[in-house]
Coordinates of C-alpha atoms in Angstrom, one line a residue:
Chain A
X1 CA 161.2 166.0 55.6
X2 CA 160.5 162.9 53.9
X3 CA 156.2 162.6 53.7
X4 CA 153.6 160.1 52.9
X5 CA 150.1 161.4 51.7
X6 CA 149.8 160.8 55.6
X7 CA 152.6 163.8 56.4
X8 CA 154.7 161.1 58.3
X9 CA 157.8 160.1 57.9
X10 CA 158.9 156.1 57.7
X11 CA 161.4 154.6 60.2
X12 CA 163.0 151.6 61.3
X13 CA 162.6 150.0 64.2
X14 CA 165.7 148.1 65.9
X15 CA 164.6 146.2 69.0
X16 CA 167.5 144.3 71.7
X17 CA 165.5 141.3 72.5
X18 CA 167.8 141.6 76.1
X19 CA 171.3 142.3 77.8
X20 CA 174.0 140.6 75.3
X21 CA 172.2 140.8 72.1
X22 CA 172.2 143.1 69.1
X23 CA 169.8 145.4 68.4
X24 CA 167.9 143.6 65.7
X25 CA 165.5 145.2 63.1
X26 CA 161.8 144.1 63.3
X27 CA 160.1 146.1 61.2
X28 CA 159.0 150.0 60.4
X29 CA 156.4 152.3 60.9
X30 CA 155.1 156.0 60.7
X31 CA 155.3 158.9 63.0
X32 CA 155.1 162.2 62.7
X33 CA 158.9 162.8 64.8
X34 CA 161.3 160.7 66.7
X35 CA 159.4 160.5 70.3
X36 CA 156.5 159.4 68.4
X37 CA 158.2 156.9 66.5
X38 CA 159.9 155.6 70.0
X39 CA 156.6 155.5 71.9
X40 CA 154.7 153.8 68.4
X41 CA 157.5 151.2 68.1
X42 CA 157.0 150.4 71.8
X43 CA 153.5 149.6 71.4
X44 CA 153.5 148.1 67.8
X45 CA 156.8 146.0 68.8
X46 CA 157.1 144.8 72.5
X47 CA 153.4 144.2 73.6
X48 CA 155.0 141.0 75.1
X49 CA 158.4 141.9 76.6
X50 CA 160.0 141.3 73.2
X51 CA 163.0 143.7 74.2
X52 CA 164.7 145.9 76.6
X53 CA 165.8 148.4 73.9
X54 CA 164.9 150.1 71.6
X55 CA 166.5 152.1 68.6
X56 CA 163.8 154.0 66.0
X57 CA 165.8 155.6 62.9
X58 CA 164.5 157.7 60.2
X59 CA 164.6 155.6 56.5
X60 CA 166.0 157.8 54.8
X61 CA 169.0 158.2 56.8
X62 CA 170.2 155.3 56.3
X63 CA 172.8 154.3 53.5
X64 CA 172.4 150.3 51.7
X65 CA 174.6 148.3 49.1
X66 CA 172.7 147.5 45.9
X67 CA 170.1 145.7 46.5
X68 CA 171.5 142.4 44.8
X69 CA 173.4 140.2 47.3
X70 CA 175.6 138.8 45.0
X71 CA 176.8 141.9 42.9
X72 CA 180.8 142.7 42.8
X73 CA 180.3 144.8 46.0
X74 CA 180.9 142.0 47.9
X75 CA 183.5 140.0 46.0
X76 CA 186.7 141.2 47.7
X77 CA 186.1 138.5 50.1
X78 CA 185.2 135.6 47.7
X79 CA 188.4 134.3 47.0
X80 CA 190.4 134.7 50.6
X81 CA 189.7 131.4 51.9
X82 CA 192.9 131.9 54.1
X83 CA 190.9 134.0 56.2
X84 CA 189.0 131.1 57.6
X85 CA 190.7 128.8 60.5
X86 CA 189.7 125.6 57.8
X87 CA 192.2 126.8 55.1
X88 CA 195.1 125.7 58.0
X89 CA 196.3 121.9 57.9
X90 CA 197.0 121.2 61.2
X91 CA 197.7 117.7 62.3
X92 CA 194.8 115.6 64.5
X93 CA 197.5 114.9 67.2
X94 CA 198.0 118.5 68.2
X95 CA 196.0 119.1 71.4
X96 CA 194.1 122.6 71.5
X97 CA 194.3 124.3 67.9
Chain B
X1 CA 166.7 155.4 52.0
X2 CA 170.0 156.0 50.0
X3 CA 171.8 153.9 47.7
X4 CA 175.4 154.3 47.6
X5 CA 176.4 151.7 45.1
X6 CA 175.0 151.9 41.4
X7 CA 173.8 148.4 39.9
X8 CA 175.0 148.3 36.1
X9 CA 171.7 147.3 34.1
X10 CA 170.7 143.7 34.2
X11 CA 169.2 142.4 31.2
X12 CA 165.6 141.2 31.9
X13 CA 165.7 137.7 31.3
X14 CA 168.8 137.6 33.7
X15 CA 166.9 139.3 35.9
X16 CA 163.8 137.2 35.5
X17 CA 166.1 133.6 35.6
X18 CA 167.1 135.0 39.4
X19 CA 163.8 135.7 40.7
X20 CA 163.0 132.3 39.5
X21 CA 166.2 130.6 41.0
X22 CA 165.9 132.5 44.3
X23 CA 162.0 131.3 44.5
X24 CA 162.9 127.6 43.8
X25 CA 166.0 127.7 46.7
X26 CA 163.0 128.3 49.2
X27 CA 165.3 131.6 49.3
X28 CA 163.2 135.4 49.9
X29 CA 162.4 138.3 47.6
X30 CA 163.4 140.9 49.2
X31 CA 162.0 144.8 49.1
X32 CA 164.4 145.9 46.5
X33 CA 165.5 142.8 44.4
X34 CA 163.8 142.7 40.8
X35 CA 160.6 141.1 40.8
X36 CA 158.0 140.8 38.0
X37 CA 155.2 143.2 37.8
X38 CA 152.6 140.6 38.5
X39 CA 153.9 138.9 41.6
X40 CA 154.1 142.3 43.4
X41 CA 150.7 143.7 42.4
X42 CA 149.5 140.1 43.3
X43 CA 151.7 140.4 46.8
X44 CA 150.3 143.8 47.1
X45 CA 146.3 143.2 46.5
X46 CA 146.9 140.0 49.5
X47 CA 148.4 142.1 51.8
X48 CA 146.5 145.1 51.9
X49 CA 143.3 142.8 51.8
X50 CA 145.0 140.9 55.1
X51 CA 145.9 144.1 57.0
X52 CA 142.5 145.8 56.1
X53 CA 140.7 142.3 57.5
X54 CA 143.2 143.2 60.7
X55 CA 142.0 146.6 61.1
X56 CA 138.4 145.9 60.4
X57 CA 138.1 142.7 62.3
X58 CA 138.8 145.0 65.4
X59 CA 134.7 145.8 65.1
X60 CA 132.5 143.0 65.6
X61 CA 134.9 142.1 69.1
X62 CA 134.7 145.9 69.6
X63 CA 131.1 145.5 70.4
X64 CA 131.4 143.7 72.9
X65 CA 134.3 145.6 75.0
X66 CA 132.4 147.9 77.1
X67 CA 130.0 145.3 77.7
X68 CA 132.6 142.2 79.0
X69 CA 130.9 140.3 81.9
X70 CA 134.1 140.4 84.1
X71 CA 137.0 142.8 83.9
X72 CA 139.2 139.9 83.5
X73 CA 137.3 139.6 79.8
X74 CA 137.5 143.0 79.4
X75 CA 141.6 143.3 80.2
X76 CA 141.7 140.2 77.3
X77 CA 139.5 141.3 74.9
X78 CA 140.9 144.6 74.8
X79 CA 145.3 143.1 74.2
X80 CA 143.3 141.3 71.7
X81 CA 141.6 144.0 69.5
X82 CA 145.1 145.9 70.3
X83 CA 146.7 142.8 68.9
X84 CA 144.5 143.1 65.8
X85 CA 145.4 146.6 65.2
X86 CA 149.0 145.8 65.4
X87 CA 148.4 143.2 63.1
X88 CA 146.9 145.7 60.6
X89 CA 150.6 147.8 61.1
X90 CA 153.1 144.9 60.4
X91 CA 150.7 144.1 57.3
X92 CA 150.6 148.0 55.9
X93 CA 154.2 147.7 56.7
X94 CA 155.3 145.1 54.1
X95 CA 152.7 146.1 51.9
X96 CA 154.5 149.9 51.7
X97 CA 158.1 147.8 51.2
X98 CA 156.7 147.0 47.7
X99 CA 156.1 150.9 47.0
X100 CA 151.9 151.2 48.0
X101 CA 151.2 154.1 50.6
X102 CA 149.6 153.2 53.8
X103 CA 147.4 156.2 53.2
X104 CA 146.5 154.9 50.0
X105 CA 145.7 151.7 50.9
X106 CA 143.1 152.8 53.7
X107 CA 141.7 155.1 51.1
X108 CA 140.6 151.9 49.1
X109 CA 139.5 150.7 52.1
X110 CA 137.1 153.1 53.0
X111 CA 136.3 153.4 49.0
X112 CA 135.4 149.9 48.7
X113 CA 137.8 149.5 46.4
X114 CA 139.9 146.8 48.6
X115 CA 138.6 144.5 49.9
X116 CA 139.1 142.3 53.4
X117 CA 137.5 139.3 54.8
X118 CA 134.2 138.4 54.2
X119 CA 134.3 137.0 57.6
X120 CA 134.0 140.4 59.4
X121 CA 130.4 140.7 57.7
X122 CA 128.7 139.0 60.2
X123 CA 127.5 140.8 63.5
X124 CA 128.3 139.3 66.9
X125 CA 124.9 138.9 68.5
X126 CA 126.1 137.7 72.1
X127 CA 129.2 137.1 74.5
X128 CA 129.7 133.8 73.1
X129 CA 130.8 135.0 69.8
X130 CA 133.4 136.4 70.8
X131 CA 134.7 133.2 72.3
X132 CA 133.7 131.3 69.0
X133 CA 135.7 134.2 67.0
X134 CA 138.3 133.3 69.2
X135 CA 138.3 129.4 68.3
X136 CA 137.0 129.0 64.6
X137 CA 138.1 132.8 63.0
X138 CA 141.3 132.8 64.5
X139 CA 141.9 129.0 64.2
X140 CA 140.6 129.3 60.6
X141 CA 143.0 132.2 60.1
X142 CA 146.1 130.4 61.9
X143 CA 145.4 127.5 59.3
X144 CA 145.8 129.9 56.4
X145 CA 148.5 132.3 58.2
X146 CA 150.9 129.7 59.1
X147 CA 151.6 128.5 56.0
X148 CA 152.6 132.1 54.8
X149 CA 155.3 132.3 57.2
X150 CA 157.5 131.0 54.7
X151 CA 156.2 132.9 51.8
X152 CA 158.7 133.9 49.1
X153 CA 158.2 137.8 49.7
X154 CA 160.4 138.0 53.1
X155 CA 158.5 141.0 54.3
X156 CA 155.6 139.7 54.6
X157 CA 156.9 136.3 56.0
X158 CA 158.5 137.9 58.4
X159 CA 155.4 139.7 59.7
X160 CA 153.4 136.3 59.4
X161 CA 155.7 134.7 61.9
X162 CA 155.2 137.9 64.2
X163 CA 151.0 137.6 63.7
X164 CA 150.8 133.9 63.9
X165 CA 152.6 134.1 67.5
X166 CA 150.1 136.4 68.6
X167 CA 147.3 134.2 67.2
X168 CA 147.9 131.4 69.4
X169 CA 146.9 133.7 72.3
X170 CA 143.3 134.7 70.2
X171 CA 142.8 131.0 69.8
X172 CA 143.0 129.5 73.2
X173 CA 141.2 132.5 74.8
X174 CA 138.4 131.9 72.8
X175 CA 138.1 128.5 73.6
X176 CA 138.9 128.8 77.5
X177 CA 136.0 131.7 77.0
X178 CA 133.6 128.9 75.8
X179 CA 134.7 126.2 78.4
X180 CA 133.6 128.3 81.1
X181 CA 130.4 128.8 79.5
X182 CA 129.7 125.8 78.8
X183 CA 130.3 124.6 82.9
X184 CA 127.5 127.3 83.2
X185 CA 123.8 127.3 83.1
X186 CA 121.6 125.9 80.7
X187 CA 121.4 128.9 79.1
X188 CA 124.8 129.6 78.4
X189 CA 125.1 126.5 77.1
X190 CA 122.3 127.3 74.4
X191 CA 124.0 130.5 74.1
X192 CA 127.5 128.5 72.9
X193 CA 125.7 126.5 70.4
X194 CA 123.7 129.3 68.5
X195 CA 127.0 131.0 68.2
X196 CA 128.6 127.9 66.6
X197 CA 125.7 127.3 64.7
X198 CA 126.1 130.7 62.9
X199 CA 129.9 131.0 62.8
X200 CA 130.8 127.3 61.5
X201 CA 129.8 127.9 57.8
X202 CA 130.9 131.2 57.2
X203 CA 134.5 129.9 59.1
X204 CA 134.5 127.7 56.3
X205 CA 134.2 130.5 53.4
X206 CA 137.1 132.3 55.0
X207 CA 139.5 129.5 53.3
X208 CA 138.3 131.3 49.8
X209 CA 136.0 129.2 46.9
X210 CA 136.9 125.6 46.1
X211 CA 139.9 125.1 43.7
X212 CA 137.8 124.5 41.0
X213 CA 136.8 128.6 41.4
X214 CA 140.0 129.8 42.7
X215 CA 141.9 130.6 39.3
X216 CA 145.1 132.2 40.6
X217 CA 145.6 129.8 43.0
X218 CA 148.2 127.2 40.7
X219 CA 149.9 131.0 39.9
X220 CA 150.4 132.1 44.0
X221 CA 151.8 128.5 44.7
X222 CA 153.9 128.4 41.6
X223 CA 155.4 131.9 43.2
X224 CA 155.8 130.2 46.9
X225 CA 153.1 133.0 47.8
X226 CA 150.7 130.3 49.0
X227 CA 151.7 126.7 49.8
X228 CA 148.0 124.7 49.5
X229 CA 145.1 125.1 47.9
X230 CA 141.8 126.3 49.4
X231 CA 140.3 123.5 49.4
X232 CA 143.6 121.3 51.6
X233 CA 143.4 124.2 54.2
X234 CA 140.0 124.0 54.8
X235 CA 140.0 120.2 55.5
X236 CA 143.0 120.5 57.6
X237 CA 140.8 123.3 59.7
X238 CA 138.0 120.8 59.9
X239 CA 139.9 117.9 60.9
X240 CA 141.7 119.9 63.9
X241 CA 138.4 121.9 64.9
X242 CA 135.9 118.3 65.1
X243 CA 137.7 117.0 68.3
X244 CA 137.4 120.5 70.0
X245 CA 133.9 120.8 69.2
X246 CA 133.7 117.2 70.7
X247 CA 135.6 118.2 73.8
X248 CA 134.1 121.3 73.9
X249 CA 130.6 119.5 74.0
X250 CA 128.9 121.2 70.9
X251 CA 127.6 120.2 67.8
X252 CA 128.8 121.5 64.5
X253 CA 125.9 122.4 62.4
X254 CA 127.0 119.7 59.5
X255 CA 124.6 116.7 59.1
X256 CA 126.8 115.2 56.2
X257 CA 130.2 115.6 58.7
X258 CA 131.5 111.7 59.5
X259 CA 134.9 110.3 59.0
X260 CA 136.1 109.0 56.7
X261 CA 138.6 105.6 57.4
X262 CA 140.0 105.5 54.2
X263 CA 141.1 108.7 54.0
X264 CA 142.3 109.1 58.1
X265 CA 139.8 112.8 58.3
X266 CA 136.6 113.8 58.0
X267 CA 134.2 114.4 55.3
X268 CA 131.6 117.2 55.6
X269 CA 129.5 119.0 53.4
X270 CA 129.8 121.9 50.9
X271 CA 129.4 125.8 52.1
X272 CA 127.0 127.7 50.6
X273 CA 128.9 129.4 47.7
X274 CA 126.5 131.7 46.5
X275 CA 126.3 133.1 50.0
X276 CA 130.3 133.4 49.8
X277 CA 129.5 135.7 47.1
X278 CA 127.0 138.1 48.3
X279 CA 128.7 138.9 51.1
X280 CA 131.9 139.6 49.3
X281 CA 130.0 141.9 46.8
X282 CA 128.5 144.1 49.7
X283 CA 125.4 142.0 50.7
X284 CA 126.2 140.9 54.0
X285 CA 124.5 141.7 57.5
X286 CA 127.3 144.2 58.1
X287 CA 128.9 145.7 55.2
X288 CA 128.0 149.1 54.9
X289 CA 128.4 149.4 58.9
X290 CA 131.8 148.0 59.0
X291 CA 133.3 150.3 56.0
X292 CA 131.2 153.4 57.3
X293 CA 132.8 152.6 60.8
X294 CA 136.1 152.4 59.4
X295 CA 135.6 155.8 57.4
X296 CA 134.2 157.9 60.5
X297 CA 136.8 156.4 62.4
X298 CA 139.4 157.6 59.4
X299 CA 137.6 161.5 59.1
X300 CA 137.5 161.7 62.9
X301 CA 141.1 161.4 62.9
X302 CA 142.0 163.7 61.3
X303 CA 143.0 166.5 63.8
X304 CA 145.2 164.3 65.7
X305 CA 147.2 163.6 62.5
X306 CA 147.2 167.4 61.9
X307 CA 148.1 168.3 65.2
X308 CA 151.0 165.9 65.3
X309 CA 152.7 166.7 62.3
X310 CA 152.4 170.8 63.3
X311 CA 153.7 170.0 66.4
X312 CA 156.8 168.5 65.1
X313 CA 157.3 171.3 62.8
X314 CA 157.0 173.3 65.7
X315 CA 159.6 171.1 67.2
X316 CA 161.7 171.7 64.8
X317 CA 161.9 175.2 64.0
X318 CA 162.5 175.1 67.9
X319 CA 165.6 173.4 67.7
X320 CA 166.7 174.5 64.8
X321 CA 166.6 178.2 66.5
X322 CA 168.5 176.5 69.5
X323 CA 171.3 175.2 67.7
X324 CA 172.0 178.5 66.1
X325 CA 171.4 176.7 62.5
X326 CA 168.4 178.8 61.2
X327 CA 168.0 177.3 57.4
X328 CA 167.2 173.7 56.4
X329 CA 168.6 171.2 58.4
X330 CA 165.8 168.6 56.9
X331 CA 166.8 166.0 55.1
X332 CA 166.2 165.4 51.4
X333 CA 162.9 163.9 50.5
X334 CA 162.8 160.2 49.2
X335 CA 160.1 158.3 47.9
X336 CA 157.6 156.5 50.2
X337 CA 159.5 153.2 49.4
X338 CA 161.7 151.8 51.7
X339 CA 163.7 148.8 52.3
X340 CA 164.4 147.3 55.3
X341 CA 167.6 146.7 56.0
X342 CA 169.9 142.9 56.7
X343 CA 169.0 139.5 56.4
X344 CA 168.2 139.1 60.3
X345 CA 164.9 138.6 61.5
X346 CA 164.4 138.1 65.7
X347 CA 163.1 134.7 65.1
X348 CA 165.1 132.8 62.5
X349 CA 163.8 130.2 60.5
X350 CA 160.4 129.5 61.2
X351 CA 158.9 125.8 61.6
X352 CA 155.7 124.8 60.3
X353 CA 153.4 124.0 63.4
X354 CA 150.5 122.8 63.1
X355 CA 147.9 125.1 65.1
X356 CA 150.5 128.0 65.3
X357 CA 151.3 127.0 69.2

């Protein structure tokens, strides 16, 4: 179990500001297990209706790309500019494209 | 957290010309991106010094909770000091995403070795301060706060934009809280005044010395850590806070205060520096209480963090023996840094608003 000098463990908190929306992340805190972490994200994070759902998860389970946004992870989808609707010449006169 | 892609090395000055070119975009550092040594120990020694000025300034409002003339006051002033504490959270929070432990930080705390507002010195003699806390502290600490929501270090933006919602709220309490006194008796009139009297100055201080004294200032702007001097907030305070004070029908304790045409604000006259300095090294009225509080408060703790971490190794081993899987199912230990995850924050891109509304 991953432990501050504290003995608790970090997680994220992922909040769904309401019906229709992503889970977003807002933020992290410590607790000593996962009901803890739920009830502590509750209090720290929706004091003022901010969601109607949310997800706590442990930081160390989860898996990230390099920190650097612009490294070679990402570059497979650099040069496919075919992939967006713009790349298409479609003449102004057809109705509904 | 786990990384799953290796970066190749970056040389430094690479490394260094991005920082730089992500700072001048008005882009964010984020948690894990390279950043030199002395912009995170400067982000870190701000940060812990604003969460611990959250936690402690739950104190000199504390003293009044139990003794709240209605239970109307009471039901605010208590979301408020709650408010505070959360505060303190989001702030530890971004403050750990550059690699400090929350448990270290508090440790300083309690140690003296960090520091937080000098503000929080001063005792809150009657009901009225915590109205004026309400309108000058907060509206003093919405003038420095809002501005930091678009600090370069993205955690701590992020959590700025979270805080100075929330500060709105403190602000306009306070100042309802001193209306209705001020429709009351003599008395509580008087009783509104003597708390401006002692709060105004020391509201002041809480925008740091003058640029002249404030040496690291041109450094924290050069980084997009702060966006104006000490000496620009604290007029901008000033000029939103005299026409409340008029409204408000008080007096701010400032013979030299008088507009000034030319300029479109108003003049007023200097704090007392040197008591700036005594209170920040330990000589105010309430030093010793507020870090003995916060220590007592820290040691009598101590069981309830005990008893929750045994009881979810208790939890555990109990599921563990459920699911038939006996040896380690923990997961491997990772160092207290983290990083949160995605670009997305609940809110977007924040606007500059004047009073934080």
């Amino acid at each position: 179990m991953t432990e501050s000098k504290a003995g608790w463990p970090l997680y994220e908190v992922f909040v769904r500001p309401r019906r229709g929306l992503n889970h977003v992340h807002v933020g992290s805190l410590h607790a000593s297990d996962d009901r803890m972490a739920l009830l502590a994200a509750r209090d720290l994070y929706t004091r003022r209706n901010e969601g109607v759902s949310l997800w706590v998860v442990r930081s160390d389970a989860i898996t990230a790309s390099t920190p650097d946004e612009r490294d070679p992870f990402f570059e497979p989808s650099g040069d496919k500019v075919y992939r967006h609707p713009t790349f298409y010449d479609i003449p102004e006169d057809v109705p509904h494209i | 957290m786990v990384t799953a892609e290796v970066a190749e090395a970056v040389p430094a000055q690479a490394q260094e010309d991005r920082f730089e070119a992500v700072v001048a975009a008005e882009q964010r550092i984020e948690p894990r991106d390279w950043m030199p040594d002395a912009y995170r120990a400067t982000l870190i020694r701000q940060i812990a010094q604003h969460a611990h000025s959250e936690i402690i300034g739950m104190q000199p409002e504390g003293n009044w909770l139990t003794r709240a003339p209605s239970l109307r006051r009471k039901a605010i002033l208590l979301a408020k000091a709650q408010d505070e504490a959360g505060h303190g959270l989001y702030l530890y929070a971004a403050a750990e995403t550059l690699g400090v432990d929350r448990a270290e930080l508090t440790e300083k705390l309690i140690s003296g070795r960090q520091k937080y507002s000098s503000i929080f010195n001063y005792p809150t003699l009657t009901f009225a301060d915590v109205g004026v806390i309400g309108w000058l502290v907060d509206g003093a600490a919405i003038c420095n706060q809002v501005p930091l929501c678009r600090c370069s270090y993205g955690p701590y933006a992020r959590a700025m934009v979270r805080i100075c919602k929330e500060e709105s709220f403190h602000q306009r309490q306070g100042y309802e809280l001193l209306m209705t006194l001020m429709r009351g008796t003599d008395a509580q009139r008087r009783m509104v005044q003597d708390a401006v009297d002692r709060w105004w100055w020391p509201s002041l201080m809480m925008f740091g010395p003058p640029d002249a004294d404030s040496p690291n200032t041109a450094r924290s702007m050069a980084w997009r850590i702060k966006r104006h001097t000490n000496d620009e907030l604290r007029r901008r305070f000033v000029d939103m806070t005299v026409p409340q004070a008029e409204h408000l029908g008080v007096t701010l304790p400032d013979p030299e205060l008088r507009w000034n045409e030319e300029r479109g604000g108003w003049d007023f006259g200097e704090p007392d520096w040197s008591e700036l300095t005594r209170v920040i090294h330990g000589q105010g009225p309430c030093n010793a209480q507020r870090v003995d509080r916060r220590r007592a408060a820290h040691e009598d703790g101590a069981w309830v963090r005990e008893a929750a971490v045994a009881y979810a190794a208790k939890r555990r081993a109990e599921q563990s023996a459920e699911s038939g899987h006996a040896e380690g199912t923990e997961r491997p230990a990772t160092a207290g840094q983290h990083a949160p995850t995605g670009e997305h924050t609940e809110h977007g891109e924040h606007t500059e608003q004047e009073n934080g509304k």
